[in-house]
Structures are given as C-alpha cells and as structure tokens.
CSV table of N, CA, C and O in Angstrom, one decimal:
chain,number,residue,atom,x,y,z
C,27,UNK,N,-117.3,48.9,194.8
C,27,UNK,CA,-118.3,48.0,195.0
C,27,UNK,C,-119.4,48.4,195.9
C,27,UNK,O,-120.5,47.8,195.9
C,28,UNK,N,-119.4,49.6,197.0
C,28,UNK,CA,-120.0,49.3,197.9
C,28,UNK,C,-121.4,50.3,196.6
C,28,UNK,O,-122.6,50.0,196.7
C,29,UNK,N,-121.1,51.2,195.8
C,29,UNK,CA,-122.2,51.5,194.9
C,29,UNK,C,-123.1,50.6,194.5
C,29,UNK,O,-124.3,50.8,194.7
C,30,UNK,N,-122.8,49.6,193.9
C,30,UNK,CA,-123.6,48.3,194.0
C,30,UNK,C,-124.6,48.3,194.9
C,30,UNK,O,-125.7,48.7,194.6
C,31,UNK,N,-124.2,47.8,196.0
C,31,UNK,CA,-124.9,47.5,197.1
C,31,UNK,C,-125.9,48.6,197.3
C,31,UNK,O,-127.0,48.3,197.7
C,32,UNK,N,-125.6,50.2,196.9
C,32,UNK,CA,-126.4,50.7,197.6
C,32,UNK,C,-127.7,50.7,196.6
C,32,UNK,O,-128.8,50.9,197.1
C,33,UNK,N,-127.6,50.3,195.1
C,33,UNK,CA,-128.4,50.3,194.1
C,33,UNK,C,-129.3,49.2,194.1
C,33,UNK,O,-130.5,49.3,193.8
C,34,UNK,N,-128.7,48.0,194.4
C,34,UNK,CA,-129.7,46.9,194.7
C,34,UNK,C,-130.5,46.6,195.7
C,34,UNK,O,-131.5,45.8,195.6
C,35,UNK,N,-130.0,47.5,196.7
C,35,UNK,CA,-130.8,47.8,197.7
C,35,UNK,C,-132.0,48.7,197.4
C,35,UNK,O,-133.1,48.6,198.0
C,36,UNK,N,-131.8,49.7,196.5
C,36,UNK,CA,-133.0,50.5,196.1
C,36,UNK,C,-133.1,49.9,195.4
C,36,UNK,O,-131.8,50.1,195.4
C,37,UNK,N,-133.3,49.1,194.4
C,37,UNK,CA,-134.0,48.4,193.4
C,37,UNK,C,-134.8,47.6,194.7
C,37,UNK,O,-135.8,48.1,195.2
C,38,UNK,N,-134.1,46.6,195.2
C,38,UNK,CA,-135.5,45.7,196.4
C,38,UNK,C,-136.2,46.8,196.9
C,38,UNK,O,-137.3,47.1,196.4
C,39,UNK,N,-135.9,47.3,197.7
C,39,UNK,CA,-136.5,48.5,198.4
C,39,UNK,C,-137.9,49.3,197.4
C,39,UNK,O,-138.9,49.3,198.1
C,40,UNK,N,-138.1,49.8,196.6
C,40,UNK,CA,-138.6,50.3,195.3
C,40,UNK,C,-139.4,49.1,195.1
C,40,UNK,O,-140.4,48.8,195.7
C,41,UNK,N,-138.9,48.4,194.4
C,41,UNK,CA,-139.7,46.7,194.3
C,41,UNK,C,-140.6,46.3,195.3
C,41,UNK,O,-141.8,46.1,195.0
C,42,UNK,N,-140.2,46.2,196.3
C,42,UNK,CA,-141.3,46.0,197.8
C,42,UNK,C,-142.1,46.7,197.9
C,42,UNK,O,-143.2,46.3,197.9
C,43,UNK,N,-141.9,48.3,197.9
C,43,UNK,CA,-143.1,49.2,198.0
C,43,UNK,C,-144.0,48.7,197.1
C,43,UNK,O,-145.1,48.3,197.3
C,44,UNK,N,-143.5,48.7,195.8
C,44,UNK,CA,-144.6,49.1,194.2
C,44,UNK,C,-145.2,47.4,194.5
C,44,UNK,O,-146.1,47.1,193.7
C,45,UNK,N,-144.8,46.4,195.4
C,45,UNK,CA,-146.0,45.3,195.5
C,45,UNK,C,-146.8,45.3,196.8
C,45,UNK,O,-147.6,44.5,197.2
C,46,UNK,N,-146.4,46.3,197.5
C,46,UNK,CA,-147.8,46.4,199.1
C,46,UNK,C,-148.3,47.6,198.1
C,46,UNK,O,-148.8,48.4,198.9
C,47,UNK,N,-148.2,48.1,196.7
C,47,UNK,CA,-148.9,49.2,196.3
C,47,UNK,C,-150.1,48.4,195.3
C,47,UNK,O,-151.2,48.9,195.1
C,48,UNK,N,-149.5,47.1,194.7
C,48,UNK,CA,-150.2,46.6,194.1
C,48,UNK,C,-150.8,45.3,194.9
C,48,UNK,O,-151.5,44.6,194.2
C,49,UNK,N,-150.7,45.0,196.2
C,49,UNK,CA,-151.5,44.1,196.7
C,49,UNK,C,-152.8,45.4,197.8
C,49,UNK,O,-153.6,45.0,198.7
C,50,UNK,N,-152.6,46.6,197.4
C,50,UNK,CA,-153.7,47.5,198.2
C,50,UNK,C,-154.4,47.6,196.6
C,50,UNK,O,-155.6,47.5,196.6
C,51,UNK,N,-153.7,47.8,195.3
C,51,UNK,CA,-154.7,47.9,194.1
C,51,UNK,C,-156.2,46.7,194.3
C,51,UNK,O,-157.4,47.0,194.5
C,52,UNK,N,-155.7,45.5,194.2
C,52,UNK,CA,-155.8,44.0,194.3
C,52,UNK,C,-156.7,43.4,195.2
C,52,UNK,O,-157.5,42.4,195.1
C,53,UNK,N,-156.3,44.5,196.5
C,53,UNK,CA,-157.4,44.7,197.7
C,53,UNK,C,-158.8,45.6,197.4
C,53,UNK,O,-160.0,45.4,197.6
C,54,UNK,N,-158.4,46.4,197.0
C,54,UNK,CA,-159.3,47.9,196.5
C,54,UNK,C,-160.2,47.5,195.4
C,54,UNK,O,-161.4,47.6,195.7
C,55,UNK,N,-160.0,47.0,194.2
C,55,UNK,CA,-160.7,46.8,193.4
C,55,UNK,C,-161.6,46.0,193.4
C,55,UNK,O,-162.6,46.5,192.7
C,56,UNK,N,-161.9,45.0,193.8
C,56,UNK,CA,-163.3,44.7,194.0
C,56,UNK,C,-164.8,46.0,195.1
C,56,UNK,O,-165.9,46.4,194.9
C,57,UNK,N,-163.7,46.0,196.1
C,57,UNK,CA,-164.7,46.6,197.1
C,57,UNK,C,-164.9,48.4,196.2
C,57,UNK,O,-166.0,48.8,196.0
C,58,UNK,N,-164.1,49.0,195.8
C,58,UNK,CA,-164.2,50.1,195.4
C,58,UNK,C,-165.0,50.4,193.5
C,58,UNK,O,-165.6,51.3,192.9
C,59,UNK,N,-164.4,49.1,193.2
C,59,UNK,CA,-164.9,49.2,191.6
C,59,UNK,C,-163.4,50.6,191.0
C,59,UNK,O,-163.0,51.6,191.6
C,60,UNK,N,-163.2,50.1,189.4
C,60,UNK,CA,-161.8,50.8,188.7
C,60,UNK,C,-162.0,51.7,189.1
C,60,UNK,O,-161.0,52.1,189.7
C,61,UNK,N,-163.6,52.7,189.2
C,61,UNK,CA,-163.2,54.1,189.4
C,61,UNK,C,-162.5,55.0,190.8
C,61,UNK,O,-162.4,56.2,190.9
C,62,UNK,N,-162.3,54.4,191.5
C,62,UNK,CA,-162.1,54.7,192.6
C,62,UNK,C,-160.9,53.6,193.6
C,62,UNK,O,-160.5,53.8,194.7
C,63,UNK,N,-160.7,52.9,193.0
C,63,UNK,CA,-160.0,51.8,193.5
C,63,UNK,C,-158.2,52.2,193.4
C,63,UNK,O,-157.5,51.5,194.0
C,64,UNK,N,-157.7,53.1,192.8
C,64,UNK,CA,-156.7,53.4,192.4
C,64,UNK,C,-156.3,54.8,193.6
C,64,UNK,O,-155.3,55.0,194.3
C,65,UNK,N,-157.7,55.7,193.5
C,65,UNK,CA,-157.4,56.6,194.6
C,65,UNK,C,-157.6,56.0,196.4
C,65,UNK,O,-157.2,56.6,197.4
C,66,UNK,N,-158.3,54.7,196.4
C,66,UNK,CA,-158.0,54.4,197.3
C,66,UNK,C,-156.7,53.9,198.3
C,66,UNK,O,-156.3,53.9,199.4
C,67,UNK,N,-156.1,53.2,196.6
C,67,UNK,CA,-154.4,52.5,196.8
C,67,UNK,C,-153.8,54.0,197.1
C,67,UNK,O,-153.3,54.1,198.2
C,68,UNK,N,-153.9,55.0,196.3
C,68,UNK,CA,-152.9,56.1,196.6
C,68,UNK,C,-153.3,56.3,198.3
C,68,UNK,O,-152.4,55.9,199.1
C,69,UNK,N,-154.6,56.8,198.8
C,69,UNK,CA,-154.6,57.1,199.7
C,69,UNK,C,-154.2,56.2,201.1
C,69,UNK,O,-153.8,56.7,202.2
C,70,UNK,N,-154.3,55.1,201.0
C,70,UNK,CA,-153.4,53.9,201.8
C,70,UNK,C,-152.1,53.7,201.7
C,70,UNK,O,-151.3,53.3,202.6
C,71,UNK,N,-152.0,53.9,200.9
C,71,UNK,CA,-150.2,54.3,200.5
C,71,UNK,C,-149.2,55.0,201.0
C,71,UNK,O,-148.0,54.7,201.2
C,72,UNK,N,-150.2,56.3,201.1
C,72,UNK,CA,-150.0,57.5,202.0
C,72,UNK,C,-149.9,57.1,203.5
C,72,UNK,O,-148.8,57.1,203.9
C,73,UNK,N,-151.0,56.9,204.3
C,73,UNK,CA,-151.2,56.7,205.3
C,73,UNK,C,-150.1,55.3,205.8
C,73,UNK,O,-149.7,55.3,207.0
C,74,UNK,N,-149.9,54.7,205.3
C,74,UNK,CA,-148.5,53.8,205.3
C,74,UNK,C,-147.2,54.7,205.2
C,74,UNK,O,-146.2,54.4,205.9
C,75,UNK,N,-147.2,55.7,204.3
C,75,UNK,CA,-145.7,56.2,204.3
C,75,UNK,C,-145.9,57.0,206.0
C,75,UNK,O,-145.0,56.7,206.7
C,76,UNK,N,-146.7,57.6,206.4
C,76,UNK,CA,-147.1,58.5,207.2
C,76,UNK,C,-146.4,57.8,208.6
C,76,UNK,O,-145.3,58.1,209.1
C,77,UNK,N,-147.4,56.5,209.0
C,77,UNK,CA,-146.9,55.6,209.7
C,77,UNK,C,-145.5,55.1,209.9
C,77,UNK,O,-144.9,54.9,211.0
C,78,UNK,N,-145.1,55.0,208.6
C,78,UNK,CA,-143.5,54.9,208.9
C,78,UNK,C,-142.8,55.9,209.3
C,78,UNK,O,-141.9,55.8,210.1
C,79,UNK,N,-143.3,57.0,208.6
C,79,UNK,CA,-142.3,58.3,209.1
C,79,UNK,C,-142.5,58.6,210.5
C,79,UNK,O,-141.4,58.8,211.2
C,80,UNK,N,-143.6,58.7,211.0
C,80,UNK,CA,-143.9,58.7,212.9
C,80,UNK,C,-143.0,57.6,213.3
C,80,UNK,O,-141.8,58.0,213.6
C,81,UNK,N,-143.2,56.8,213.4
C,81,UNK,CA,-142.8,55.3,213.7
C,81,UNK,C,-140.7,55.1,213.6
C,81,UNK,O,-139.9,54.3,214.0
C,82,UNK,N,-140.6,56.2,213.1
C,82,UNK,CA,-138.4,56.1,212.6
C,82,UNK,C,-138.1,55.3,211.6
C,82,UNK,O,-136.9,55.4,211.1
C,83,UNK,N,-139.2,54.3,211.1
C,83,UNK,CA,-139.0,53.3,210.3
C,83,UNK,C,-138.4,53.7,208.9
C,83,UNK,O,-137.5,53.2,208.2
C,84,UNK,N,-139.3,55.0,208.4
C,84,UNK,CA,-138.6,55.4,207.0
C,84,UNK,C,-137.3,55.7,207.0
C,84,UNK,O,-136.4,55.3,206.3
C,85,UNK,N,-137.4,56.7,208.0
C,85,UNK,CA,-135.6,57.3,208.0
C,85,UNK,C,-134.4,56.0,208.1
C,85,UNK,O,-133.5,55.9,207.4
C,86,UNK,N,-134.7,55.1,209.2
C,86,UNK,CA,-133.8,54.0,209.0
C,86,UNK,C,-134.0,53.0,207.7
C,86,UNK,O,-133.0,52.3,207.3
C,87,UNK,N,-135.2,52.8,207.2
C,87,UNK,CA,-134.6,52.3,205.7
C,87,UNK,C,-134.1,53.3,204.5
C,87,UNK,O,-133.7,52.6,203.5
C,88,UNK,N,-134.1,54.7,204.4
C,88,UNK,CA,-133.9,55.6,203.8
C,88,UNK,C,-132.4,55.3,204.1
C,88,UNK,O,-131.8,54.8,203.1
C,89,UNK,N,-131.6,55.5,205.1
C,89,UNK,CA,-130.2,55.4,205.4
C,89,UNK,C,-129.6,54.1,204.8
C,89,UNK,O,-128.5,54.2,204.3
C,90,UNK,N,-130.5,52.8,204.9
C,90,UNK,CA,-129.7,51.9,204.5
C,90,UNK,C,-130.4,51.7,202.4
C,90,UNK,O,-129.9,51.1,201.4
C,91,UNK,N,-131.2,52.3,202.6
C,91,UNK,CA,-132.1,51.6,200.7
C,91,UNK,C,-131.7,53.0,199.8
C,91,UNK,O,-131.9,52.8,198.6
C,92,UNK,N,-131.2,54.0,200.1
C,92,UNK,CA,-131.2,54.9,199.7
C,92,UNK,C,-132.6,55.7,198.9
C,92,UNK,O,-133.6,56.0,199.5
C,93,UNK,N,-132.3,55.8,197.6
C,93,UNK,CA,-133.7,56.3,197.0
C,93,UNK,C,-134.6,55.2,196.6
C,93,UNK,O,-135.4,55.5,195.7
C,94,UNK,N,-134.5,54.2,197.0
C,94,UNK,CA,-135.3,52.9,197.1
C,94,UNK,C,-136.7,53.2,198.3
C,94,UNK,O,-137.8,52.6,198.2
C,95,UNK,N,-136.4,54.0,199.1
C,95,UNK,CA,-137.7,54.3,200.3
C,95,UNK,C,-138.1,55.8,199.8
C,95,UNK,O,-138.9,56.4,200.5
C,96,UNK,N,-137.8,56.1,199.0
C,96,UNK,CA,-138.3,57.4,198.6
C,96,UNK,C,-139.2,57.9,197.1
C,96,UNK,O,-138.7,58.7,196.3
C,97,UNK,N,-140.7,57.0,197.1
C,97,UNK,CA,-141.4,56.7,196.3
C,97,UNK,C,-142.1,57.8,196.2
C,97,UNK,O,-141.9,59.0,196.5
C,98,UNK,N,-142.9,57.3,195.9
C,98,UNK,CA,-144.4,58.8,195.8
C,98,UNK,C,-145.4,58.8,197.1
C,98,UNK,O,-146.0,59.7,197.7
C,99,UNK,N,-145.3,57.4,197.5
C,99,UNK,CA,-146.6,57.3,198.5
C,99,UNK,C,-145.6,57.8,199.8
C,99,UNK,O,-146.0,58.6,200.6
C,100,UNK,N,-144.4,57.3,199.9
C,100,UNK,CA,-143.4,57.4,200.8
C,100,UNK,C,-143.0,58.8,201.1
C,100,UNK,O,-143.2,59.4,202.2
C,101,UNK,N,-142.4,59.2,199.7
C,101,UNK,CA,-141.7,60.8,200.0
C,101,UNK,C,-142.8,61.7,200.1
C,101,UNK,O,-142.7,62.6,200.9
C,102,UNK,N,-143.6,61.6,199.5
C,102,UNK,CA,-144.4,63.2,199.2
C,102,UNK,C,-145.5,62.8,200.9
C,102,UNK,O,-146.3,63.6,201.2
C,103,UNK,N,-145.3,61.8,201.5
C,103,UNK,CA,-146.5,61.5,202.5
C,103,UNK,C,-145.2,62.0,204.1
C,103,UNK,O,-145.4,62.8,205.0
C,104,UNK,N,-144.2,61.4,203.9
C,104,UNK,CA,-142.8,61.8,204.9
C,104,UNK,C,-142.8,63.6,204.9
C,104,UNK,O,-142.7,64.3,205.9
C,105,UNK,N,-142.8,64.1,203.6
C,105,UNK,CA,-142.0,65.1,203.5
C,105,UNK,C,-143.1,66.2,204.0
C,105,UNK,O,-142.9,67.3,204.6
C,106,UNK,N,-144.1,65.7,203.8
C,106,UNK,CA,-145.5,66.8,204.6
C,106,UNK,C,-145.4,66.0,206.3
C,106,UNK,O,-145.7,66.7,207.2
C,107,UNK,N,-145.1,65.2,206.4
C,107,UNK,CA,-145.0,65.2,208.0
C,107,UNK,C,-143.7,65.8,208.8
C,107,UNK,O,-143.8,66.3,209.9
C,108,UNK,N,-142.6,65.6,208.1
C,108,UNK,CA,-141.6,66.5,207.9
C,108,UNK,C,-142.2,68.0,208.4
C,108,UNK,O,-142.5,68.5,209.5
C,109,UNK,N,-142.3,68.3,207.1
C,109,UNK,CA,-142.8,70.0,207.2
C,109,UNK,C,-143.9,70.1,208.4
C,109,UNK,O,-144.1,71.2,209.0
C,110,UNK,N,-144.3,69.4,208.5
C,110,UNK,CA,-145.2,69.4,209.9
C,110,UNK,C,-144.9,69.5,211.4
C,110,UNK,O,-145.4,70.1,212.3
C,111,UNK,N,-143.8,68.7,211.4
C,111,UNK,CA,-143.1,68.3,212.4
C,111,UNK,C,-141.6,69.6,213.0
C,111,UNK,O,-141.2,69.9,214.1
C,112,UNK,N,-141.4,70.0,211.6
C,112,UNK,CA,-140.4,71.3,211.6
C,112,UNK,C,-141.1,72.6,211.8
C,112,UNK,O,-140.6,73.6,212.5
C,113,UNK,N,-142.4,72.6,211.1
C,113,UNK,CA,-143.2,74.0,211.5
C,113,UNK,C,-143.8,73.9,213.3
C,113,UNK,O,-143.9,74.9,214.0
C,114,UNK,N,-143.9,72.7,213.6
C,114,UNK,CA,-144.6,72.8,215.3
C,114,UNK,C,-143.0,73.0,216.3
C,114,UNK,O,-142.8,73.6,217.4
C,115,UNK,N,-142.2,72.3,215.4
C,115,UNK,CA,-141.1,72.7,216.8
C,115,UNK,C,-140.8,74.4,216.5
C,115,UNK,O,-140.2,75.1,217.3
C,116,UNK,N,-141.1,74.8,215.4
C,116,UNK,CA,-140.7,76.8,215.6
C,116,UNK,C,-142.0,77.3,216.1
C,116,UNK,O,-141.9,78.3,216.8
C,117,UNK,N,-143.2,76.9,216.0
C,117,UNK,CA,-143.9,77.4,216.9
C,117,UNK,C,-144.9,77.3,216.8
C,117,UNK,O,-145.6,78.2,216.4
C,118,UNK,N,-145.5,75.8,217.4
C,118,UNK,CA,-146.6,74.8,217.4
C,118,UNK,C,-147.1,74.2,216.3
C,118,UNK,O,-146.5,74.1,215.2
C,119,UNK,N,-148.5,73.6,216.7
C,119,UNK,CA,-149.5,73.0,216.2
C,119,UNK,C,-149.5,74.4,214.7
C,119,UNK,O,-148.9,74.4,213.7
C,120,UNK,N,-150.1,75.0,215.2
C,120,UNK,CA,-150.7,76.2,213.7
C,120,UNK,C,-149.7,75.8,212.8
C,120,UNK,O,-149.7,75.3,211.7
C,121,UNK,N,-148.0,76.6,214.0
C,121,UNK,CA,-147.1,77.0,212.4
C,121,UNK,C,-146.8,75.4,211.5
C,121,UNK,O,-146.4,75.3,210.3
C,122,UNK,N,-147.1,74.7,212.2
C,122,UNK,CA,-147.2,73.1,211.6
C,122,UNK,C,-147.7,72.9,210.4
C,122,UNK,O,-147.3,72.9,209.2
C,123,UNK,N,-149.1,72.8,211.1
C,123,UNK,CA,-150.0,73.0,209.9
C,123,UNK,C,-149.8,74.0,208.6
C,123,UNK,O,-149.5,73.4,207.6
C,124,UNK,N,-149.8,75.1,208.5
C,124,UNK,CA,-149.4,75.9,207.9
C,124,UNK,C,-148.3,75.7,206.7
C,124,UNK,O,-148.3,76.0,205.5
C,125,UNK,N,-147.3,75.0,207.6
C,125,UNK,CA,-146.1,74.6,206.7
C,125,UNK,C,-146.4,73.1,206.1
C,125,UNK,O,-145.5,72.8,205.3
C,126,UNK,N,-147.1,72.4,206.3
C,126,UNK,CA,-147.7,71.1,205.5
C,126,UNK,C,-148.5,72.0,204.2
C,126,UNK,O,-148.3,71.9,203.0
C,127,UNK,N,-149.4,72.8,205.1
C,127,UNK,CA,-150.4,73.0,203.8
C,127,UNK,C,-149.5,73.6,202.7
C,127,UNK,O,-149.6,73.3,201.5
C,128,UNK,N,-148.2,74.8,203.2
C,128,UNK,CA,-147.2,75.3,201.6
C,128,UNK,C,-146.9,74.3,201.4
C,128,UNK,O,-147.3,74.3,200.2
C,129,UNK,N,-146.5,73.3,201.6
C,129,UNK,CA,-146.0,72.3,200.7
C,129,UNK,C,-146.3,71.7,200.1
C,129,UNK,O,-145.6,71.4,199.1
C,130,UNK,N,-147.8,71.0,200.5
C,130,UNK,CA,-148.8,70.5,199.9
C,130,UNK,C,-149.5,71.9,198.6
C,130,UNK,O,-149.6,71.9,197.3
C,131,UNK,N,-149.8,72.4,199.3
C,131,UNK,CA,-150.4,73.6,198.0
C,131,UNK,C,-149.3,73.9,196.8
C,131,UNK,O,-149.6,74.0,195.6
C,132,UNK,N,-148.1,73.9,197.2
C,132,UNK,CA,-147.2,74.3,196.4
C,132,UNK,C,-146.8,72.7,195.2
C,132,UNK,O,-146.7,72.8,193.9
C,133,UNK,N,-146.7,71.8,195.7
C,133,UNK,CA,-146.5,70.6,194.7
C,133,UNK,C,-147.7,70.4,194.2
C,133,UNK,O,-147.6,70.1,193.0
C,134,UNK,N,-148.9,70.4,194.7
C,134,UNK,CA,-150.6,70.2,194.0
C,134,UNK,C,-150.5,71.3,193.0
C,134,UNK,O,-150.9,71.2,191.8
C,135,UNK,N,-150.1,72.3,193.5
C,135,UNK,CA,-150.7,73.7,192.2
C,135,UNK,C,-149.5,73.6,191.7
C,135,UNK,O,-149.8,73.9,190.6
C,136,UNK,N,-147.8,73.2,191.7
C,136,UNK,CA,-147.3,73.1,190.3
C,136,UNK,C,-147.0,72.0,189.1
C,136,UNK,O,-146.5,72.0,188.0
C,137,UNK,N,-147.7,70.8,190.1
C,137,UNK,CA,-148.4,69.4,189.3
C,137,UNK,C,-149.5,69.8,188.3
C,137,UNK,O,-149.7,69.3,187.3
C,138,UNK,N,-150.5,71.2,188.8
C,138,UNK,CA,-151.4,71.6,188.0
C,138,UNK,C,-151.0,72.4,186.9
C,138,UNK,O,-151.3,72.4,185.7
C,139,UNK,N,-150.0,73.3,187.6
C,139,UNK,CA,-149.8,74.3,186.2
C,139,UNK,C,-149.3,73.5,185.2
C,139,UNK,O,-149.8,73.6,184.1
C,140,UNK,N,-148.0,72.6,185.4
C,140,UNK,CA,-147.7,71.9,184.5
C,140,UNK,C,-148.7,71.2,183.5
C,140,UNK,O,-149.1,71.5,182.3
C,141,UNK,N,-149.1,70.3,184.3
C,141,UNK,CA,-150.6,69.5,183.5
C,141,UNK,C,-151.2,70.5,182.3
C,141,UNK,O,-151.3,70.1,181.2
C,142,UNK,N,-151.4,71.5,182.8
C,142,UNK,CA,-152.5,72.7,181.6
C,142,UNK,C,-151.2,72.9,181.1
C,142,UNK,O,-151.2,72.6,179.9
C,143,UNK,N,-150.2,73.3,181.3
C,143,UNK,CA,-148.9,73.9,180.2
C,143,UNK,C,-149.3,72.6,179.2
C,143,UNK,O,-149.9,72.9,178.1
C,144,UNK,N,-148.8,71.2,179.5
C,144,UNK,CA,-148.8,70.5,178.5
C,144,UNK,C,-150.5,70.0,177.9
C,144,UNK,O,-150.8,69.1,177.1
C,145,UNK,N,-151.0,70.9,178.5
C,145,UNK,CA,-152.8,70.1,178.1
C,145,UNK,C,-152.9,71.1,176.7
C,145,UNK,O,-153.4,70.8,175.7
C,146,UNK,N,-152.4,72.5,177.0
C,146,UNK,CA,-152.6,74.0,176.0
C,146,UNK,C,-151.4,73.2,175.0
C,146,UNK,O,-151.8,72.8,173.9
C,147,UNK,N,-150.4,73.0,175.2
C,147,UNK,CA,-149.1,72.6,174.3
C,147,UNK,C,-149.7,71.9,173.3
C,147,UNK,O,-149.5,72.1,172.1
C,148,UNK,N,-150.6,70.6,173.7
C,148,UNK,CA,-151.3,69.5,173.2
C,148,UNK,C,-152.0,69.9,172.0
C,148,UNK,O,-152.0,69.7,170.8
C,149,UNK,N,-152.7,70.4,173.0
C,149,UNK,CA,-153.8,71.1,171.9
C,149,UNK,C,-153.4,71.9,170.6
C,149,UNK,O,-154.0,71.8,169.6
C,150,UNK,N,-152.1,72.7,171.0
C,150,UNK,CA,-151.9,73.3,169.8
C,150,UNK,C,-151.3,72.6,168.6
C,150,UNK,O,-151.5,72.9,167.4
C,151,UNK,N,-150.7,71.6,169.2
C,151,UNK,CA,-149.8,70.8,168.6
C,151,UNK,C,-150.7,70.0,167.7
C,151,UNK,O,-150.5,70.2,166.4
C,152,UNK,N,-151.7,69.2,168.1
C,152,UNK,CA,-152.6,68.2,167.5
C,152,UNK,C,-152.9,68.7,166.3
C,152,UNK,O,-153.7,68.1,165.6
C-alpha cells in the first residue's frame, strides 16, 4: 500500500503545479494578449521552480510527492540551478555558469534536432 500513497501524492502534487500554471495562464492573458501570454506563464513558472529550488522547498516536496514535483517548469528550472550550484562548488561562479549553459544548450539543441527530425519525417510522409 504504501505505493499508493506515493502515486496520489504525485497525482495532487502534479495537479497543484498544472493549476498555479493555469492561474499565471489566466493572469497573463489579458495583460500579454494569446501571443505571448503562454511564454509568459512558462517564464513565471520557471522563476517559481527556481525559487523553490534555492529556498529547499523542492527537494522536500520531491522526497515526499515523488515525480509529482518534477514537472517541466519545476525539473528543467531546479536541474539548471542544480548544475549551477555543482559547477560553483568545483570551481566558482564561471565553472557554474558554464555548466548551466551545457545543460541548457544541450536539452534546447536536442529538443531542436528532434523537432526538424520529425518536421523532415513529416514532410516526407505527407
């Protein structure tokens, strides 16, 4: 049983985020208008996962929600402060930076290659 528990907990956990994701949509869309209102939510989203990760707050709901705290705005915003935080203690500020930006470059550019694999696939296919 205690499996249960750890799944309903990421189901709430998961559920909570995806509605402070849609009450920043909800916020955003008037002041920003559709076209930009969605990159705003992402970028707020971010800066909330960020917050928590400084803050201990992620890692202690991560322990208890399991993959319930580990969303898109959450993981991909922790896991570059992370890499940030692991590159300055080997050796500062720079190697910090540094190791955010591979990580960041490396998920952005293979979110892209993918994208054009299946953009050329598309095409041929159609």
């Amino acid at each position: 049983m205690p499996n249960a528990k750890i799944y309903i907990s990421a189901f709430l956990m998961g559920g909570f985020y995806c509605a402070i994701g849609q009450l920043f949509l909800l916020f955003w869309s008037p002041i920003m208008g559709p076209a930009f209102s969605m990159a705003a939510t992402l970028l707020s989203m971010g800066v909330i996962g960020v917050v928590l990760y400084i803050t201990g707050i992620h890692q202690k709901l991560a322990e208890k929600t399991g993959w319930g705290s580990i969303l898109v705005f959450n993981g991909f915003a922790c896991a570059l402060a992370d890499m940030y935080e692991s590159g300055a203690k080997e050796g500062g500020a720079g190697k910090g930076v540094a190791a955010l930006l591979d990580l960041f470059f490396w998920v952005v550019g293979t979110g892209a290659l993918l994208a054009i694999i299946v953009a050329v696939a598309a095409f041929f296919i159609a």
